[in-house]
Amino acid sequence: MRRLILATFLFAAGLANAAEAVPTPAPVDVPDTMAERVKPCVACHGLEDRVGRDAYYPRIAGKPKGYLFNQLRSFRDGLRYYRPMTLLLANMTDQYLLEMAAYFSTLKQPFPPPERMAASPAQIKLARQLIHQGDPARQIPACVQCHGNELMGTAPFIPGLLGLPRIYMIAQFGAWQNGGLIRGQTADCMSEIAKRLTSEETNAVAAWLAAQSVPENSGPAATLPVEMARRCGSIVQNATVQ
């Protein structure tokens, strides 16, 4: 019995000495910067576009501040639903979302190379018609009216259309057509426009856009045409971008 007690004592003493021998990690000095705070965002929306297990994570660097703010607020408020985003943003204030949007809008990251053209000559012609002239008979405006002549968006609320994968744009068209993007808005202009397009047209437009190079030193257009600002008022409704 004495031997057992002695052995137990020696074993415990050995553990204590081993614990004392392990150095205590030095405290990590984490900088209090927005870059540090948004690292959970960058885990998915990194330097390059990524395809995840259950969703596509698009590029957010360099997109207009107002557009990013609207999307963040829609996720937080349940108007646009993707559970990880909703949980991540649940307790954030409008002011903090504005700060996040401002940070990502100023990031400059290289765009991916254009994709190989996945459209026939007839589809290319159709895509160019819709992108540059639209279809007035069906009240479909040209893409350039909202997204700018260079298709790089319009400050501060309209995103660019170049540098995005074809499959992502097709999925976005489908979501607009089926009400799967912004819920609870009775008159969203992009949803109305998308519902007037056929599957052939959305596929052609997505293929053409994905095959275009991003112009050097390009950026969002300065203002939205008055006609489109009136038609797409829901984009800027209740937005408080400063």
PDB file of C-alpha atoms in Angstrom:
ATOM      1  CA  MET A   1       0.000   0.000   0.000  1.00  0.00           C
ATOM      2  CA  ARG A   2       2.834   2.388   0.936  1.00  0.00           C
ATOM      3  CA  ARG A   3       4.496   1.665  -2.406  1.00  0.00           C
ATOM      4  CA  LEU A   4       1.240   2.470  -4.233  1.00  0.00           C
ATOM      5  CA  ILE A   5       0.842   5.745  -2.354  1.00  0.00           C
ATOM      6  CA  LEU A   6       4.466   6.656  -3.038  1.00  0.00           C
ATOM      7  CA  ALA A   7       4.115   5.836  -6.737  1.00  0.00           C
ATOM      8  CA  THR A   8       0.945   7.915  -6.977  1.00  0.00           C
ATOM      9  CA  PHE A   9       2.671  10.841  -5.274  1.00  0.00           C
ATOM     10  CA  LEU A  10       5.669  10.658  -7.576  1.00  0.00           C
ATOM     11  CA  PHE A  11       3.417  10.451 -10.656  1.00  0.00           C
ATOM     12  CA  ALA A  12       1.445  13.531  -9.564  1.00  0.00           C
ATOM     13  CA  ALA A  13       4.649  15.404  -8.831  1.00  0.00           C
ATOM     14  CA  GLY A  14       5.935  14.513 -12.274  1.00  0.00           C
ATOM     15  CA  LEU A  15       2.786  15.888 -13.906  1.00  0.00           C
ATOM     16  CA  ALA A  16       3.091  19.101 -11.929  1.00  0.00           C
ATOM     17  CA  ASN A  17       6.727  19.531 -12.968  1.00  0.00           C
ATOM     18  CA  ALA A  18       5.828  18.833 -16.610  1.00  0.00           C
ATOM     19  CA  ALA A  19       3.080  21.450 -16.493  1.00  0.00           C
ATOM     20  CA  GLU A  20       5.496  23.984 -15.044  1.00  0.00           C
ATOM     21  CA  ALA A  21       7.988  23.177 -17.785  1.00  0.00           C
ATOM     22  CA  VAL A  22       5.523  24.109 -20.556  1.00  0.00           C
ATOM     23  CA  PRO A  23       5.990  27.832 -21.283  1.00  0.00           C
ATOM     24  CA  THR A  24       2.923  30.041 -21.049  1.00  0.00           C
ATOM     25  CA  PRO A  25       2.054  31.398 -24.503  1.00  0.00           C
ATOM     26  CA  ALA A  26       2.670  35.107 -24.874  1.00  0.00           C
ATOM     27  CA  PRO A  27      -0.495  37.169 -25.351  1.00  0.00           C
ATOM     28  CA  VAL A  28      -1.280  37.909 -28.991  1.00  0.00           C
ATOM     29  CA  ASP A  29      -1.594  41.578 -29.837  1.00  0.00           C
ATOM     30  CA  VAL A  30      -4.512  41.647 -32.304  1.00  0.00           C
ATOM     31  CA  PRO A  31      -4.808  45.012 -34.065  1.00  0.00           C
ATOM     32  CA  ASP A  32      -8.210  46.692 -33.729  1.00  0.00           C
ATOM     33  CA  THR A  33      -8.741  47.256 -37.444  1.00  0.00           C
ATOM     34  CA  MET A  34     -11.554  46.553 -39.846  1.00  0.00           C
ATOM     35  CA  ALA A  35      -9.245  44.245 -41.782  1.00  0.00           C
ATOM     36  CA  GLU A  36      -8.906  42.102 -38.653  1.00  0.00           C
ATOM     37  CA  ARG A  37     -12.602  42.217 -37.819  1.00  0.00           C
ATOM     38  CA  VAL A  38     -13.774  41.053 -41.242  1.00  0.00           C
ATOM     39  CA  LYS A  39     -11.530  37.989 -41.378  1.00  0.00           C
ATOM     40  CA  PRO A  40     -14.610  35.727 -41.007  1.00  0.00           C
ATOM     41  CA  CYS A  41     -15.887  37.322 -44.240  1.00  0.00           C
ATOM     42  CA  VAL A  42     -12.588  36.798 -46.042  1.00  0.00           C
ATOM     43  CA  ALA A  43     -12.620  33.109 -45.096  1.00  0.00           C
ATOM     44  CA  CYS A  44     -15.258  32.664 -47.812  1.00  0.00           C
ATOM     45  CA  HIS A  45     -15.000  35.863 -49.867  1.00  0.00           C
ATOM     46  CA  GLY A  46     -11.243  35.701 -50.228  1.00  0.00           C
ATOM     47  CA  LEU A  47      -8.830  37.055 -52.785  1.00  0.00           C
ATOM     48  CA  GLU A  48     -10.390  34.819 -55.405  1.00  0.00           C
ATOM     49  CA  ASP A  49     -13.928  33.705 -56.129  1.00  0.00           C
ATOM     50  CA  ARG A  50     -14.649  30.355 -54.523  1.00  0.00           C
ATOM     51  CA  VAL A  51     -17.156  27.589 -55.039  1.00  0.00           C
ATOM     52  CA  GLY A  52     -18.205  26.168 -51.692  1.00  0.00           C
ATOM     53  CA  ARG A  53     -19.903  22.919 -50.812  1.00  0.00           C
ATOM     54  CA  ASP A  54     -23.399  24.413 -50.853  1.00  0.00           C
ATOM     55  CA  ALA A  55     -23.070  27.885 -52.342  1.00  0.00           C
ATOM     56  CA  TYR A  56     -21.035  30.138 -54.558  1.00  0.00           C
ATOM     57  CA  TYR A  57     -19.112  32.852 -52.729  1.00  0.00           C
ATOM     58  CA  PRO A  58     -18.761  35.879 -55.018  1.00  0.00           C
ATOM     59  CA  ARG A  59     -16.132  38.580 -55.091  1.00  0.00           C
ATOM     60  CA  ILE A  60     -17.059  41.552 -52.878  1.00  0.00           C
ATOM     61  CA  ALA A  61     -13.838  43.561 -53.066  1.00  0.00           C
ATOM     62  CA  GLY A  62     -14.283  46.818 -54.930  1.00  0.00           C
ATOM     63  CA  LYS A  63     -18.067  46.665 -55.264  1.00  0.00           C
ATOM     64  CA  PRO A  64     -19.924  49.936 -54.626  1.00  0.00           C
ATOM     65  CA  LYS A  65     -20.390  50.834 -50.981  1.00  0.00           C
ATOM     66  CA  GLY A  66     -24.155  51.288 -51.226  1.00  0.00           C
ATOM     67  CA  TYR A  67     -24.632  47.963 -52.963  1.00  0.00           C
ATOM     68  CA  LEU A  68     -22.657  46.117 -50.299  1.00  0.00           C
ATOM     69  CA  PHE A  69     -24.530  47.901 -47.515  1.00  0.00           C
ATOM     70  CA  ASN A  70     -27.902  46.991 -49.026  1.00  0.00           C
ATOM     71  CA  GLN A  71     -26.892  43.327 -49.316  1.00  0.00           C
ATOM     72  CA  LEU A  72     -25.512  43.158 -45.764  1.00  0.00           C
ATOM     73  CA  ARG A  73     -28.635  44.763 -44.358  1.00  0.00           C
ATOM     74  CA  SER A  74     -30.895  42.464 -46.383  1.00  0.00           C
ATOM     75  CA  PHE A  75     -29.099  39.402 -45.004  1.00  0.00           C
ATOM     76  CA  ARG A  76     -29.316  40.748 -41.454  1.00  0.00           C
ATOM     77  CA  ASP A  77     -33.013  41.611 -41.731  1.00  0.00           C
ATOM     78  CA  GLY A  78     -34.056  38.364 -43.423  1.00  0.00           C
ATOM     79  CA  LEU A  79     -34.925  39.941 -46.781  1.00  0.00           C
ATOM     80  CA  ARG A  80     -32.160  37.897 -48.379  1.00  0.00           C
ATOM     81  CA  TYR A  81     -31.562  34.545 -46.746  1.00  0.00           C
ATOM     82  CA  TYR A  82     -28.424  32.464 -46.463  1.00  0.00           C
ATOM     83  CA  ARG A  83     -28.160  31.083 -42.938  1.00  0.00           C
ATOM     84  CA  PRO A  84     -24.406  31.589 -42.319  1.00  0.00           C
ATOM     85  CA  MET A  85     -24.687  35.227 -43.405  1.00  0.00           C
ATOM     86  CA  THR A  86     -27.824  35.809 -41.353  1.00  0.00           C
ATOM     87  CA  LEU A  87     -26.173  34.434 -38.209  1.00  0.00           C
ATOM     88  CA  LEU A  88     -22.961  36.371 -38.815  1.00  0.00           C
ATOM     89  CA  LEU A  89     -24.747  39.720 -39.183  1.00  0.00           C
ATOM     90  CA  ALA A  90     -27.627  39.231 -36.748  1.00  0.00           C
ATOM     91  CA  ASN A  91     -26.542  41.753 -34.087  1.00  0.00           C
ATOM     92  CA  MET A  92     -24.754  44.329 -36.214  1.00  0.00           C
ATOM     93  CA  THR A  93     -25.960  47.921 -36.446  1.00  0.00           C
ATOM     94  CA  ASP A  94     -26.516  49.859 -39.664  1.00  0.00           C
ATOM     95  CA  GLN A  95     -23.488  52.012 -38.851  1.00  0.00           C
ATOM     96  CA  TYR A  96     -21.227  48.982 -38.493  1.00  0.00           C
ATOM     97  CA  LEU A  97     -22.552  47.494 -41.743  1.00  0.00           C
ATOM     98  CA  LEU A  98     -21.743  50.805 -43.433  1.00  0.00           C
ATOM     99  CA  GLU A  99     -18.187  50.609 -42.124  1.00  0.00           C
ATOM    100  CA  MET A 100     -17.843  47.060 -43.422  1.00  0.00           C
ATOM    101  CA  ALA A 101     -19.235  48.071 -46.806  1.00  0.00           C
ATOM    102  CA  ALA A 102     -16.854  51.035 -47.005  1.00  0.00           C
ATOM    103  CA  TYR A 103     -13.872  48.806 -46.220  1.00  0.00           C
ATOM    104  CA  PHE A 104     -14.628  46.214 -48.906  1.00  0.00           C
ATOM    105  CA  SER A 105     -15.527  48.877 -51.481  1.00  0.00           C
ATOM    106  CA  THR A 106     -11.994  50.292 -51.306  1.00  0.00           C
ATOM    107  CA  LEU A 107     -10.162  46.969 -51.708  1.00  0.00           C
ATOM    108  CA  LYS A 108      -8.254  46.582 -54.956  1.00  0.00           C
ATOM    109  CA  GLN A 109      -7.783  42.969 -55.986  1.00  0.00           C
ATOM    110  CA  PRO A 110      -7.009  41.441 -59.378  1.00  0.00           C
ATOM    111  CA  PHE A 111      -9.894  40.084 -61.423  1.00  0.00           C
ATOM    112  CA  PRO A 112      -9.866  36.515 -62.725  1.00  0.00           C
ATOM    113  CA  PRO A 113      -9.185  35.995 -66.437  1.00  0.00           C
ATOM    114  CA  PRO A 114     -12.255  35.898 -68.698  1.00  0.00           C
ATOM    115  CA  GLU A 115     -13.886  32.563 -69.385  1.00  0.00           C
ATOM    116  CA  ARG A 116     -13.937  30.879 -72.763  1.00  0.00           C
ATOM    117  CA  MET A 117     -16.908  32.062 -74.804  1.00  0.00           C
ATOM    118  CA  ALA A 118     -19.722  29.531 -74.300  1.00  0.00           C
ATOM    119  CA  ALA A 119     -22.170  30.945 -76.832  1.00  0.00           C
ATOM    120  CA  SER A 120     -22.938  30.567 -80.525  1.00  0.00           C
ATOM    121  CA  PRO A 121     -22.744  33.524 -82.947  1.00  0.00           C
ATOM    122  CA  ALA A 122     -26.530  33.875 -82.737  1.00  0.00           C
ATOM    123  CA  GLN A 123     -26.418  33.927 -78.939  1.00  0.00           C
ATOM    124  CA  ILE A 124     -23.610  36.471 -78.977  1.00  0.00           C
ATOM    125  CA  LYS A 125     -25.693  38.742 -81.198  1.00  0.00           C
ATOM    126  CA  LEU A 126     -28.677  38.320 -78.885  1.00  0.00           C
ATOM    127  CA  ALA A 127     -26.582  39.093 -75.814  1.00  0.00           C
ATOM    128  CA  ARG A 128     -25.082  42.235 -77.328  1.00  0.00           C
ATOM    129  CA  GLN A 129     -28.541  43.450 -78.304  1.00  0.00           C
ATOM    130  CA  LEU A 130     -29.881  43.066 -74.770  1.00  0.00           C
ATOM    131  CA  ILE A 131     -26.776  44.461 -73.104  1.00  0.00           C
ATOM    132  CA  HIS A 132     -26.439  47.568 -75.283  1.00  0.00           C
ATOM    133  CA  GLN A 133     -29.966  48.246 -76.587  1.00  0.00           C
ATOM    134  CA  GLY A 134     -32.318  46.172 -74.442  1.00  0.00           C
ATOM    135  CA  ASP A 135     -35.798  45.378 -75.752  1.00  0.00           C
ATOM    136  CA  PRO A 136     -38.080  48.438 -75.400  1.00  0.00           C
ATOM    137  CA  ALA A 137     -41.113  46.507 -76.671  1.00  0.00           C
ATOM    138  CA  ARG A 138     -40.908  44.288 -73.560  1.00  0.00           C
ATOM    139  CA  GLN A 139     -39.783  47.114 -71.268  1.00  0.00           C
ATOM    140  CA  ILE A 140     -36.354  45.532 -70.883  1.00  0.00           C
ATOM    141  CA  PRO A 141     -33.715  48.271 -70.517  1.00  0.00           C
ATOM    142  CA  ALA A 142     -30.181  47.814 -71.785  1.00  0.00           C
ATOM    143  CA  CYS A 143     -27.801  46.486 -69.122  1.00  0.00           C
ATOM    144  CA  VAL A 144     -25.554  49.500 -69.672  1.00  0.00           C
ATOM    145  CA  GLN A 145     -28.318  51.867 -68.553  1.00  0.00           C
ATOM    146  CA  CYS A 146     -27.945  50.726 -64.951  1.00  0.00           C
ATOM    147  CA  HIS A 147     -24.538  49.039 -64.886  1.00  0.00           C
ATOM    148  CA  GLY A 148     -22.648  51.725 -66.823  1.00  0.00           C
ATOM    149  CA  ASN A 149     -21.168  51.823 -70.310  1.00  0.00           C
ATOM    150  CA  GLU A 150     -18.177  49.792 -69.116  1.00  0.00           C
ATOM    151  CA  LEU A 151     -20.503  47.397 -67.221  1.00  0.00           C
ATOM    152  CA  MET A 152     -18.558  48.076 -64.030  1.00  0.00           C
ATOM    153  CA  GLY A 153     -21.564  49.310 -62.060  1.00  0.00           C
ATOM    154  CA  THR A 154     -22.895  52.697 -61.007  1.00  0.00           C
ATOM    155  CA  ALA A 155     -22.057  54.344 -57.692  1.00  0.00           C
ATOM    156  CA  PRO A 156     -23.182  53.838 -55.073  1.00  0.00           C
ATOM    157  CA  PHE A 157     -25.819  51.104 -55.448  1.00  0.00           C
ATOM    158  CA  ILE A 158     -25.326  49.163 -58.726  1.00  0.00           C
ATOM    159  CA  PRO A 159     -22.681  46.400 -58.975  1.00  0.00           C
ATOM    160  CA  GLY A 160     -20.503  45.630 -61.971  1.00  0.00           C
ATOM    161  CA  LEU A 161     -21.199  42.693 -64.270  1.00  0.00           C
ATOM    162  CA  LEU A 162     -17.689  41.840 -65.465  1.00  0.00           C
ATOM    163  CA  GLY A 163     -15.282  39.465 -63.758  1.00  0.00           C
ATOM    164  CA  LEU A 164     -18.092  37.160 -62.629  1.00  0.00           C
ATOM    165  CA  PRO A 165     -18.453  33.466 -63.558  1.00  0.00           C
ATOM    166  CA  ARG A 166     -21.171  32.488 -66.004  1.00  0.00           C
ATOM    167  CA  ILE A 167     -22.739  29.935 -63.633  1.00  0.00           C
ATOM    168  CA  TYR A 168     -23.033  32.542 -60.903  1.00  0.00           C
ATOM    169  CA  MET A 169     -24.833  35.008 -63.166  1.00  0.00           C
ATOM    170  CA  ILE A 170     -27.218  32.324 -64.428  1.00  0.00           C
ATOM    171  CA  ALA A 171     -28.005  31.405 -60.821  1.00  0.00           C
ATOM    172  CA  GLN A 172     -28.619  35.062 -59.963  1.00  0.00           C
ATOM    173  CA  PHE A 173     -30.994  35.473 -62.900  1.00  0.00           C
ATOM    174  CA  GLY A 174     -32.891  32.406 -61.726  1.00  0.00           C
ATOM    175  CA  ALA A 175     -33.093  33.756 -58.185  1.00  0.00           C
ATOM    176  CA  TRP A 176     -34.430  37.093 -59.407  1.00  0.00           C
ATOM    177  CA  GLN A 177     -37.013  35.363 -61.561  1.00  0.00           C
ATOM    178  CA  ASN A 178     -38.216  33.130 -58.727  1.00  0.00           C
ATOM    179  CA  GLY A 179     -38.138  35.698 -55.929  1.00  0.00           C
ATOM    180  CA  GLY A 180     -35.242  33.982 -54.212  1.00  0.00           C
ATOM    181  CA  LEU A 181     -32.989  37.001 -53.715  1.00  0.00           C
ATOM    182  CA  ILE A 182     -34.751  39.894 -52.015  1.00  0.00           C
ATOM    183  CA  ARG A 183     -37.958  38.876 -50.270  1.00  0.00           C
ATOM    184  CA  GLY A 184     -40.736  41.158 -49.136  1.00  0.00           C
ATOM    185  CA  GLN A 185     -40.282  43.856 -51.779  1.00  0.00           C
ATOM    186  CA  THR A 186     -43.343  44.237 -53.964  1.00  0.00           C
ATOM    187  CA  ALA A 187     -41.654  46.137 -56.783  1.00  0.00           C
ATOM    188  CA  ASP A 188     -38.008  45.314 -57.320  1.00  0.00           C
ATOM    189  CA  CYS A 189     -36.831  46.450 -60.732  1.00  0.00           C
ATOM    190  CA  MET A 190     -34.243  43.718 -61.311  1.00  0.00           C
ATOM    191  CA  SER A 191     -36.772  41.046 -60.472  1.00  0.00           C
ATOM    192  CA  GLU A 192     -39.264  42.569 -62.902  1.00  0.00           C
ATOM    193  CA  ILE A 193     -36.665  42.772 -65.658  1.00  0.00           C
ATOM    194  CA  ALA A 194     -35.392  39.226 -65.087  1.00  0.00           C
ATOM    195  CA  LYS A 195     -38.923  37.819 -65.305  1.00  0.00           C
ATOM    196  CA  ARG A 196     -39.249  39.297 -68.812  1.00  0.00           C
ATOM    197  CA  LEU A 197     -36.161  37.426 -70.023  1.00  0.00           C
ATOM    198  CA  THR A 198     -36.213  33.888 -71.391  1.00  0.00           C
ATOM    199  CA  SER A 199     -33.797  31.175 -70.328  1.00  0.00           C
ATOM    200  CA  GLU A 200     -32.077  31.434 -73.715  1.00  0.00           C
ATOM    201  CA  GLU A 201     -31.574  35.156 -73.183  1.00  0.00           C
ATOM    202  CA  THR A 202     -30.190  34.884 -69.648  1.00  0.00           C
ATOM    203  CA  ASN A 203     -27.819  32.108 -70.715  1.00  0.00           C
ATOM    204  CA  ALA A 204     -26.593  34.172 -73.667  1.00  0.00           C
ATOM    205  CA  VAL A 205     -26.078  37.327 -71.586  1.00  0.00           C
ATOM    206  CA  ALA A 206     -24.248  35.413 -68.835  1.00  0.00           C
ATOM    207  CA  ALA A 207     -21.973  33.661 -71.347  1.00  0.00           C
ATOM    208  CA  TRP A 208     -21.083  36.911 -73.116  1.00  0.00           C
ATOM    209  CA  LEU A 209     -20.407  38.837 -69.896  1.00  0.00           C
ATOM    210  CA  ALA A 210     -18.228  36.073 -68.431  1.00  0.00           C
ATOM    211  CA  ALA A 211     -16.065  36.057 -71.571  1.00  0.00           C
ATOM    212  CA  GLN A 212     -15.237  39.785 -71.392  1.00  0.00           C
ATOM    213  CA  SER A 213     -12.021  41.182 -69.949  1.00  0.00           C
ATOM    214  CA  VAL A 214     -12.280  43.763 -67.197  1.00  0.00           C
ATOM    215  CA  PRO A 215     -11.077  47.136 -68.592  1.00  0.00           C
ATOM    216  CA  GLU A 216      -7.933  48.492 -66.967  1.00  0.00           C
ATOM    217  CA  ASN A 217      -8.345  51.453 -64.626  1.00  0.00           C
ATOM    218  CA  SER A 218     -12.110  51.142 -64.854  1.00  0.00           C
ATOM    219  CA  GLY A 219     -14.642  51.832 -62.145  1.00  0.00           C
ATOM    220  CA  PRO A 220     -18.318  52.461 -61.480  1.00  0.00           C
ATOM    221  CA  ALA A 221     -20.186  55.128 -63.420  1.00  0.00           C
ATOM    222  CA  ALA A 222     -20.940  58.255 -61.421  1.00  0.00           C
ATOM    223  CA  THR A 223     -24.724  58.514 -61.650  1.00  0.00           C
ATOM    224  CA  LEU A 224     -27.773  56.467 -62.551  1.00  0.00           C
ATOM    225  CA  PRO A 225     -29.899  57.861 -65.401  1.00  0.00           C
ATOM    226  CA  VAL A 226     -33.010  59.656 -64.118  1.00  0.00           C
ATOM    227  CA  GLU A 227     -35.363  57.228 -65.843  1.00  0.00           C
ATOM    228  CA  MET A 228     -33.702  54.187 -64.259  1.00  0.00           C
ATOM    229  CA  ALA A 229     -33.413  55.880 -60.868  1.00  0.00           C
ATOM    230  CA  ARG A 230     -37.168  56.376 -60.960  1.00  0.00           C
ATOM    231  CA  ARG A 231     -37.863  52.835 -62.115  1.00  0.00           C
ATOM    232  CA  CYS A 232     -35.443  51.241 -59.664  1.00  0.00           C
ATOM    233  CA  GLY A 233     -36.238  53.361 -56.638  1.00  0.00           C
ATOM    234  CA  SER A 234     -36.429  50.250 -54.444  1.00  0.00           C
ATOM    235  CA  ILE A 235     -32.634  49.952 -54.696  1.00  0.00           C
ATOM    236  CA  VAL A 236     -32.090  53.200 -52.835  1.00  0.00           C
ATOM    237  CA  GLN A 237     -35.195  53.084 -50.637  1.00  0.00           C
ATOM    238  CA  ASN A 238     -34.317  53.725 -46.991  1.00  0.00           C
ATOM    239  CA  ALA A 239     -30.597  53.561 -47.812  1.00  0.00           C
ATOM    240  CA  THR A 240     -28.514  55.798 -45.585  1.00  0.00           C
ATOM    241  CA  VAL A 241     -25.112  55.632 -47.239  1.00  0.00           C
ATOM    242  CA  GLN A 242     -22.969  58.616 -46.270  1.00  0.00           C
TER     243      GLN A 242
END
